[in-house]
Amino acid sequence: MWHFLVGTWLGLGGINDMKLVFSPTKSYNGFIPRIPVKPDFLVFHVITRTFYYLLQFGWPFLVFDSSTAFSKRMAFSFGPAMVFSFLFMLNTQVNHLSPSAMDPHRAKTRDWTVHQVITAQNFGDPEGDGVAWWFHFILSGGLNLQMEHHLFPTVNHCHLRAVSVILKDECRRHGIPYNQVSGYIEAMCEYVKHSKNAVSLDGLSETKDTNLSQ
């Protein structure tokens, strides 16, 4: 839940930046090796990220004159970013933070293709053609087909629906789980379930550590 809230306010890019610079781990989720960050790339990244934040949050203070209310300038500065960040977090975190996508027994694979499938979850039925499908597809910008998006990131999302039919058939043939829920409501329920499971596991781990130390 903390990840969702911070990502909504600061943007997921801010969290990734902190992990990039300060994380001591050498892999993602303990399985995918991290690519070492070269100093010149890090400097370039900091410069471009600084420019982005200045442009994103500073332009209303430059465009509006001093007679404009400070609250209005703040609204134009942070409002669009917060709305976009909320929608982005809503349409990405429910696709990954779920019991099926975070199952440690499934995630133990070093096959990149399989890893993209089993650590994601789609929502909405691409085989349907009603209002519900188009609502999920348009509001998420195609991110509701998360597995297809990860496997083919350069393919325009308008084609992902056709790709999903092929991918689902291939997963069935090879015995690979294809995680899919009906829509936003079920996806959020799975997200909350995963959060509760994570809290329970953290509490159990702390209890074991305390017992071992006594």
Short mmCIF file of C-alpha atoms in Angstrom, two decimals, residues 12 16 58 60 77 88 92 96 120 127 133 135-136 140-141 147 164 192 195:
data_model
loop_
_atom_site.label_atom_id
_atom_site.label_comp_id
_atom_site.label_asym_id
_atom_site.label_seq_id
_atom_site.Cartn_x
_atom_site.Cartn_y
_atom_site.Cartn_z
CA LEU A 12 6.72 5.49 -10.05
CA ASN A 16 12.72 3.54 -9.43
CA GLY A 58 7.80 24.50 -12.40
CA PRO A 60 2.90 27.02 -13.97
CA SER A 77 1.61 22.11 -11.14
CA PHE A 88 -0.79 4.72 -13.94
CA THR A 92 0.00 -1.31 -13.29
CA HIS A 96 1.64 -7.35 -10.57
CA ALA A 120 1.81 -10.40 -14.35
CA GLU A 127 -12.53 -12.03 -26.17
CA TRP A 133 -14.03 -4.57 -22.36
CA PHE A 135 -13.92 0.62 -20.72
CA HIS A 136 -11.02 -1.37 -19.24
CA SER A 140 -5.87 1.59 -18.91
CA GLY A 141 -4.38 2.55 -22.28
CA MET A 147 1.57 -9.84 -20.13
CA SER A 164 -3.52 -12.10 -26.34
CA VAL A 192 -5.86 -6.08 -1.30
CA SER A 195 -1.32 -6.79 0.66
#
